Coordinates of C-alpha atoms in Angstrom, one line a residue:
X1448 CA 29.2 -24.1 -33.4
X1449 CA 28.5 -24.5 -29.7
X1450 CA 28.6 -20.9 -28.5
X1451 CA 28.4 -20.7 -32.2
X1452 CA 26.6 -21.4 -35.8
X1453 CA 21.5 -22.7 -45.8
X1454 CA 18.2 -23.0 -46.2
X1455 CA 18.6 -20.1 -48.5
X1456 CA 21.6 -19.7 -50.8
X1457 CA 22.2 -16.1 -51.7
X1458 CA 23.8 -15.4 -55.0
X1459 CA 23.6 -13.6 -58.3
X1460 CA 22.4 -16.3 -60.5
X1461 CA 19.4 -18.7 -60.6
X1462 CA 19.1 -21.6 -62.9
X1463 CA 15.6 -22.8 -63.0
X1464 CA 16.0 -26.1 -65.0
X1465 CA 18.7 -27.6 -62.9
X1466 CA 17.4 -30.9 -61.7
X1467 CA 16.8 -34.3 -63.2
X1468 CA 17.5 -37.3 -61.1
X1469 CA 20.0 -38.6 -58.5
X1470 CA 21.4 -42.1 -58.6
X1471 CA 21.2 -42.7 -54.8
X1472 CA 17.5 -42.5 -54.6
X1473 CA 17.2 -38.9 -53.3
X1474 CA 14.9 -36.6 -55.1
X1475 CA 16.0 -33.2 -56.4
X1476 CA 13.4 -30.5 -55.9
X1477 CA 13.5 -27.6 -58.3
X1478 CA 14.1 -24.4 -56.3
X1479 CA 11.2 -21.9 -56.2
X1480 CA 13.4 -18.8 -55.9
X1481 CA 15.7 -17.0 -53.6
X1482 CA 14.4 -14.4 -51.2
X1483 CA 16.5 -12.1 -49.1
X1484 CA 15.5 -11.1 -45.6
X1485 CA 13.3 -8.3 -46.9
X1486 CA 11.6 -10.9 -49.1
X1487 CA 12.6 -9.1 -52.3
X1488 CA 13.2 -11.5 -55.1
X1489 CA 16.5 -11.5 -56.9
X1490 CA 15.8 -10.6 -60.5
X1491 CA 18.8 -12.3 -62.2
X1492 CA 19.5 -16.0 -62.2
X1493 CA 20.9 -18.2 -59.6
X1494 CA 21.9 -21.9 -59.5
X1495 CA 20.7 -24.0 -56.7
X1496 CA 19.1 -27.3 -55.8
X1497 CA 17.6 -29.0 -52.8
X1498 CA 18.1 -32.6 -52.1
X1499 CA 15.5 -34.1 -49.9
X1500 CA 14.0 -37.4 -48.9
X1501 CA 11.9 -37.6 -45.7
X1502 CA 14.3 -38.5 -43.0
X1503 CA 17.3 -37.9 -45.2
X1504 CA 19.3 -34.6 -44.7
X1505 CA 18.8 -31.6 -46.8
X1506 CA 21.4 -30.5 -49.3
X1507 CA 21.5 -27.1 -51.0
X1508 CA 24.0 -27.0 -53.8
X1509 CA 24.9 -24.5 -56.6
X1510 CA 27.1 -24.3 -59.6
X1511 CA 28.2 -21.0 -61.0
X1512 CA 30.2 -20.1 -64.1
X1513 CA 30.9 -16.7 -65.6
X1514 CA 29.0 -15.6 -68.8
X1515 CA 32.4 -15.3 -70.5
X1516 CA 33.1 -19.0 -69.9
X1517 CA 29.7 -20.0 -71.2
X1518 CA 30.1 -18.0 -74.4
X1519 CA 33.6 -18.9 -75.2
X1520 CA 33.9 -22.5 -74.3
X1521 CA 32.4 -25.9 -74.4
X1522 CA 32.5 -26.1 -70.7
X1523 CA 30.3 -29.0 -69.7
X1524 CA 30.7 -29.6 -65.9
X1525 CA 30.9 -33.3 -65.1
X1526 CA 29.3 -34.5 -61.9
X1527 CA 30.5 -37.1 -59.4
X1528 CA 29.2 -40.6 -58.9
X1529 CA 26.5 -39.5 -56.5
X1530 CA 24.6 -37.7 -59.2
X1531 CA 23.8 -39.8 -62.2
X1532 CA 22.0 -37.2 -64.3
X1533 CA 21.7 -33.5 -64.0
X1534 CA 21.2 -30.7 -66.5
X1535 CA 21.9 -27.0 -66.3
X1536 CA 20.7 -23.9 -68.1
X1537 CA 23.0 -21.1 -69.2
X1538 CA 23.6 -18.4 -66.6
X1539 CA 22.9 -15.1 -68.3
X1540 CA 23.6 -13.2 -65.1
X1541 CA 25.5 -10.0 -64.8
X1542 CA 26.9 -10.9 -62.0
X1543 CA 51.1 -34.6 -55.9
X1544 CA 53.3 -33.3 -53.6
X1545 CA 53.1 -33.9 -49.9
X1546 CA 50.4 -31.6 -48.5
X1547 CA 51.4 -29.0 -46.0
X1548 CA 49.6 -26.2 -44.3
X1549 CA 50.6 -22.5 -44.2
X1550 CA 48.7 -20.2 -41.9
X1551 CA 49.2 -16.5 -41.0
X1552 CA 48.5 -15.1 -37.5
X1553 CA 48.8 -11.3 -38.0
X1554 CA 47.0 -8.8 -35.8
X1555 CA 43.4 -8.0 -36.3
X1556 CA 42.4 -5.7 -39.2
X1557 CA 46.0 -5.7 -40.6
X1558 CA 46.4 -6.7 -44.3
X1559 CA 48.4 -9.9 -44.7
X1560 CA 50.1 -10.8 -47.9
X1561 CA 51.4 -14.3 -48.3
X1562 CA 54.6 -15.4 -49.8
X1563 CA 53.4 -18.2 -51.9
X1564 CA 55.4 -20.0 -54.7
X1565 CA 54.7 -18.3 -58.0
X1566 CA 54.8 -19.4 -61.6
X1567 CA 55.0 -16.8 -64.4
X1568 CA 51.5 -15.6 -65.6
X1569 CA 51.3 -13.9 -69.0
X1570 CA 50.1 -10.4 -68.4
X1571 CA 47.3 -10.6 -70.9
X1572 CA 45.5 -13.4 -69.0
X1573 CA 42.5 -12.6 -66.9
X1574 CA 41.8 -14.7 -63.9
X1575 CA 38.3 -15.9 -63.1
X1576 CA 36.5 -17.5 -60.2
X1577 CA 34.4 -20.5 -61.3
X1578 CA 32.4 -21.4 -58.1
X1579 CA 30.0 -24.0 -56.8
X1580 CA 28.6 -24.7 -53.4
X1581 CA 27.0 -27.4 -51.2
X1582 CA 25.3 -27.1 -47.8
X1583 CA 24.2 -29.8 -45.4
X1584 CA 22.4 -28.7 -42.2
X1585 CA 22.7 -30.5 -38.9
X1586 CA 20.1 -33.3 -38.9
X1587 CA 18.2 -31.6 -36.0
X1588 CA 18.1 -28.3 -37.9
X1589 CA 16.8 -29.5 -41.3
X1590 CA 13.3 -28.2 -40.9
X1591 CA 14.3 -24.6 -40.3
X1592 CA 17.1 -24.8 -42.8
X1593 CA 20.1 -24.8 -40.4
X1594 CA 22.0 -21.7 -39.3
X1595 CA 24.6 -21.3 -42.1
X1596 CA 24.3 -19.0 -45.1
X1597 CA 26.5 -18.3 -48.1
X1598 CA 26.5 -16.4 -51.4
X1599 CA 28.3 -16.5 -54.8
X1600 CA 28.4 -13.4 -56.9
X1601 CA 29.6 -14.6 -60.3
X1602 CA 30.0 -11.3 -62.2
X1603 CA 31.5 -9.5 -59.1
X1604 CA 33.8 -12.5 -58.6
X1605 CA 33.1 -12.8 -54.8
X1606 CA 32.0 -15.5 -52.4
X1607 CA 31.0 -15.5 -48.7
X1608 CA 30.0 -17.8 -45.9
X1609 CA 28.5 -17.2 -42.5
X1610 CA 27.7 -19.5 -39.5
X1611 CA 25.0 -18.5 -37.1
X1612 CA 25.8 -19.0 -33.5
X1613 CA 23.7 -21.9 -32.3
X1614 CA 23.7 -20.9 -28.6
X1615 CA 20.9 -18.4 -29.4
X1616 CA 18.5 -21.2 -29.7
X1617 CA 18.5 -21.5 -25.9
X1618 CA 16.7 -18.2 -25.7
X1619 CA 14.4 -18.9 -28.7
X1620 CA 16.3 -17.0 -31.4
X1621 CA 17.2 -18.5 -34.7
X1622 CA 20.7 -17.2 -35.4
X1623 CA 20.3 -18.5 -39.0
X1624 CA 18.2 -15.4 -39.6
X1625 CA 21.1 -13.2 -38.7
X1626 CA 23.5 -15.1 -40.9
X1627 CA 21.2 -15.0 -43.9
X1628 CA 20.5 -11.3 -43.5
X1629 CA 24.2 -10.6 -43.1
X1630 CA 25.0 -12.5 -46.4
X1631 CA 22.0 -10.8 -48.1
X1632 CA 23.4 -7.4 -47.1
X1633 CA 26.8 -8.4 -48.2
X1634 CA 25.5 -9.1 -51.7
X1635 CA 23.8 -5.7 -51.7
X1636 CA 27.0 -4.0 -50.6
X1637 CA 29.1 -5.9 -53.2
X1638 CA 26.8 -4.5 -56.0
X1639 CA 27.7 -1.0 -54.8
X1640 CA 31.4 -1.7 -55.0
X1641 CA 33.5 -0.4 -58.0
X1642 CA 33.6 -3.1 -60.6
X1643 CA 36.7 -5.3 -60.3
X1644 CA 37.6 -3.7 -56.9
X1645 CA 35.4 -5.3 -54.3
X1646 CA 36.8 -4.6 -50.9
X1647 CA 35.6 -7.5 -48.6
X1648 CA 36.4 -5.5 -45.4
X1649 CA 34.3 -2.6 -46.6
X1650 CA 31.5 -4.9 -47.7
X1651 CA 31.4 -6.6 -44.3
X1652 CA 31.3 -3.3 -42.5
X1653 CA 28.4 -2.1 -44.6
X1654 CA 26.6 -5.5 -44.3
X1655 CA 27.0 -5.6 -40.5
X1656 CA 25.7 -2.1 -40.0
X1657 CA 22.5 -3.0 -42.0
X1658 CA 21.8 -6.3 -40.3
X1659 CA 19.1 -6.0 -37.7
X1660 CA 18.1 -9.6 -37.0
X1661 CA 18.8 -10.9 -33.5
X1662 CA 21.6 -13.4 -33.2
X1663 CA 25.2 -13.5 -34.3
X1664 CA 27.5 -15.2 -36.7
X1665 CA 30.9 -15.6 -38.1
X1666 CA 31.7 -14.2 -41.6
X1667 CA 34.2 -14.8 -44.4
X1668 CA 34.1 -12.8 -47.6
X1669 CA 36.5 -13.4 -50.5
X1670 CA 36.9 -11.4 -53.8
X1671 CA 39.1 -11.9 -56.8
X1672 CA 41.2 -9.0 -58.1
X1673 CA 43.8 -8.7 -60.8
X1674 CA 46.6 -9.1 -58.3
X1675 CA 45.0 -12.0 -56.4
X1676 CA 42.5 -12.7 -53.7
X1677 CA 41.3 -10.1 -51.2
X1678 CA 39.5 -11.5 -48.1
X1679 CA 38.3 -10.9 -44.6
X1680 CA 37.6 -13.6 -42.1
X1681 CA 36.1 -13.2 -38.6
X1682 CA 35.6 -16.2 -36.4
X1683 CA 36.0 -19.9 -37.1
X1684 CA 34.7 -20.1 -40.7
X1685 CA 37.5 -19.6 -43.2
X1686 CA 39.2 -20.8 -46.4
X1687 CA 42.2 -22.6 -47.8
X1688 CA 44.1 -22.3 -51.1
X1689 CA 45.1 -25.6 -52.7
X1690 CA 47.8 -25.6 -55.3
X1691 CA 49.2 -28.7 -57.0
X1692 CA 47.7 -30.8 -54.2
X1693 CA 49.2 -28.8 -51.4
X1694 CA 47.5 -26.5 -49.0
X1695 CA 49.5 -23.3 -49.4
X1696 CA 47.3 -21.0 -47.3
X1697 CA 44.8 -21.5 -44.4
X1698 CA 43.1 -18.5 -42.8
X1699 CA 43.6 -18.7 -39.0
X1700 CA 40.8 -19.3 -36.6
X1701 CA 39.7 -16.4 -34.4
X1702 CA 38.5 -17.5 -31.0
X1703 CA 38.2 -15.9 -27.5
X1704 CA 38.6 -19.4 -26.1
X1705 CA 38.0 -23.0 -27.0
X1706 CA 34.8 -23.2 -29.0
X1707 CA 34.1 -19.5 -28.3
X1708 CA 34.5 -17.9 -31.7
X1709 CA 34.6 -14.3 -32.7
X1710 CA 31.2 -13.3 -33.9
X1711 CA 29.3 -10.4 -35.3
X1712 CA 26.0 -9.3 -33.6
X1713 CA 23.6 -6.6 -34.5
X1714 CA 24.5 -3.1 -33.1
X1715 CA 27.7 -2.8 -31.2
X1716 CA 27.4 -6.0 -29.3
X1717 CA 29.7 -8.8 -30.0
X1718 CA 32.9 -8.4 -32.1
X1719 CA 33.1 -5.8 -34.8
X1720 CA 34.1 -6.2 -38.5
X1721 CA 37.3 -4.3 -37.7
X1722 CA 38.3 -7.3 -35.6
X1723 CA 38.4 -9.5 -38.7
X1724 CA 41.7 -10.5 -40.3
X1725 CA 42.2 -9.0 -43.8
X1726 CA 44.3 -10.9 -46.4
X1727 CA 45.9 -10.2 -49.8
X1728 CA 46.9 -13.5 -51.4
X1729 CA 48.6 -14.0 -54.8
X1730 CA 47.1 -16.8 -56.8
X1731 CA 47.7 -18.7 -60.0
X1732 CA 45.6 -20.4 -62.7
X1733 CA 44.8 -23.9 -61.4
X1734 CA 44.5 -22.9 -57.7
X1735 CA 41.4 -24.0 -55.9
X1736 CA 39.8 -22.0 -53.1
X1737 CA 37.8 -23.9 -50.5
X1738 CA 35.7 -21.7 -48.2
X1739 CA 33.6 -23.2 -45.5
X1740 CA 32.1 -22.9 -42.0
X1741 CA 33.4 -24.7 -39.0
X1742 CA 31.3 -27.8 -39.8
X1743 CA 34.0 -28.3 -42.5
X1744 CA 37.2 -27.3 -40.7
X1745 CA 36.2 -28.9 -37.3
X1746 CA 35.9 -32.3 -39.0
X1747 CA 38.5 -32.4 -41.8
X1748 CA 42.2 -31.6 -41.8
X1749 CA 43.5 -29.5 -44.6
X1750 CA 45.3 -32.4 -46.2
X1751 CA 42.1 -34.4 -46.3
X1752 CA 40.3 -31.5 -48.1
X1753 CA 43.2 -31.1 -50.5
X1754 CA 43.1 -34.9 -51.2
X1755 CA 39.4 -34.6 -52.2
X1756 CA 40.3 -31.6 -54.4
X1757 CA 43.0 -33.6 -56.2
X1758 CA 40.7 -36.5 -56.8
X1759 CA 38.0 -34.1 -58.1
X1760 CA 40.3 -32.4 -60.5
X1761 CA 41.6 -35.7 -61.9
X1762 CA 38.0 -36.9 -62.3
X1763 CA 37.0 -33.7 -64.1
X1764 CA 34.4 -32.7 -61.4
X1765 CA 32.8 -29.3 -61.4
X1766 CA 33.2 -26.9 -58.4
X1767 CA 29.8 -27.9 -57.2
X1768 CA 30.5 -31.6 -57.4
X1769 CA 33.8 -31.0 -55.6
X1770 CA 32.0 -29.1 -52.9
X1771 CA 29.5 -32.0 -52.5
X1772 CA 32.3 -34.5 -52.2
X1773 CA 34.0 -32.5 -49.5
X1774 CA 30.7 -32.0 -47.6
X1775 CA 30.0 -35.8 -47.8
X1776 CA 33.4 -36.6 -46.3
X1777 CA 33.0 -33.9 -43.6
X1778 CA 29.6 -35.4 -42.5
X1779 CA 31.2 -38.9 -42.5
X1780 CA 33.9 -37.6 -40.1
X1781 CA 31.3 -35.7 -38.0
X1782 CA 29.5 -38.8 -37.0
X1783 CA 32.6 -40.9 -36.5
X1784 CA 33.1 -41.4 -32.8
X1785 CA 36.6 -42.7 -33.1
X1786 CA 38.4 -40.7 -35.8
X1787 CA 40.8 -38.0 -34.7
X1788 CA 39.5 -34.7 -36.0
X1789 CA 40.7 -31.0 -35.7
X1790 CA 37.9 -30.4 -33.2
X1791 CA 38.8 -33.4 -31.1
X1792 CA 42.5 -32.3 -31.1
X1793 CA 41.5 -28.7 -30.1
X1794 CA 39.3 -30.1 -27.3
X1795 CA 42.1 -32.3 -26.0
X1796 CA 44.5 -29.4 -26.1
X1797 CA 42.0 -27.4 -24.0
X1798 CA 41.9 -30.2 -21.4
X1799 CA 38.7 -32.0 -22.5
X1800 CA 38.3 -35.7 -23.0
X1801 CA 36.8 -35.8 -26.5
X1802 CA 37.1 -38.2 -29.4
X1803 CA 35.6 -38.2 -32.9
X1804 CA 34.0 -35.5 -35.0
X1805 CA 31.5 -32.7 -34.3
X1806 CA 28.0 -32.8 -35.9
X1807 CA 27.1 -29.4 -37.2
X1808 CA 25.8 -27.5 -40.3
X1809 CA 28.4 -27.9 -43.1
X1810 CA 28.8 -25.3 -45.8
X1811 CA 31.4 -25.5 -48.5
X1812 CA 32.1 -23.2 -51.5
X1813 CA 34.7 -24.3 -54.0
X1814 CA 36.2 -21.9 -56.5
X1815 CA 38.4 -22.9 -59.4
X1816 CA 40.9 -20.2 -60.5
X1817 CA 40.9 -20.2 -64.3
X1818 CA 42.6 -17.9 -66.8
X1819 CA 41.4 -16.5 -70.1
X1820 CA 43.4 -19.1 -71.8
X1821 CA 41.6 -21.9 -70.0
X1822 CA 38.0 -20.9 -71.0

């Protein structure tokens, strides 16, 4: 993000024995732990891994499933061709139709309920988020871990992403610190929410008021309720809902002008959480939620993301592996100087001569919607 923005992955679960080997020559390093901005260690377990090799970029990935799924199924997440061997530990944490895009532009802070095609869902079924993530920093920001942050709260059925505003680097401030603290505070606020009734707007309000680091960032928080998804998005991060290979929902981008996103800043500077757009979205078993920062949505069109999702589902990939495939394609587009991308189109529409992708931090969180009958 130009006037914009995970070294640390914030989440509820930590899997210690996650890594074996990778077929492309990268080395997976076992994570040492996750620390929030106050350096307090998270007591329950998280899944994450770091992919490093000297000049090669850093990946941070995670795979999360609910304890119910682990107890009641033989769920054995397969991994894509980029990872030849990987092993996971249980997570005892409390915690091909033509693709089309549908977006909703309502006023700030107003709830928006989509009118998506529905199939009958037996009332006794319980929907569950099965989530995984992958993060790839900008090559120039690998050493400091980039400026994106995200979390996955498995038991609370919530996910979030934030993108630190890179322009702060010009005055010596790492906006990634703000993004990481904001996501840390979001996790803390989620734990204070009534079980099964996480309100993303209230969570973001509390998290923002507690975040004291200098800098600013976008924010997107999504939670699963019995009646569907509840979400708030502020800025140019966001999420899509993929159903049967089609993009049936895409959260709108909030910008003051071209490449000048809405952003939260400590105190009353910048935009406020009340400026975010709030959504209520009905969902179905089999839907796939793809949340990400602008490093994803600036470089891939929704139909390209949906195509990766379709391929991943057919190949039996886990959410984490699906996220990794999406990140890999987004980075491929980001360094392509000739491919038409969403960012290039937006720049051209704003009167700029620009071709190709936009190199940036890329965060992707993928959530499969499953029902009790699927696990």
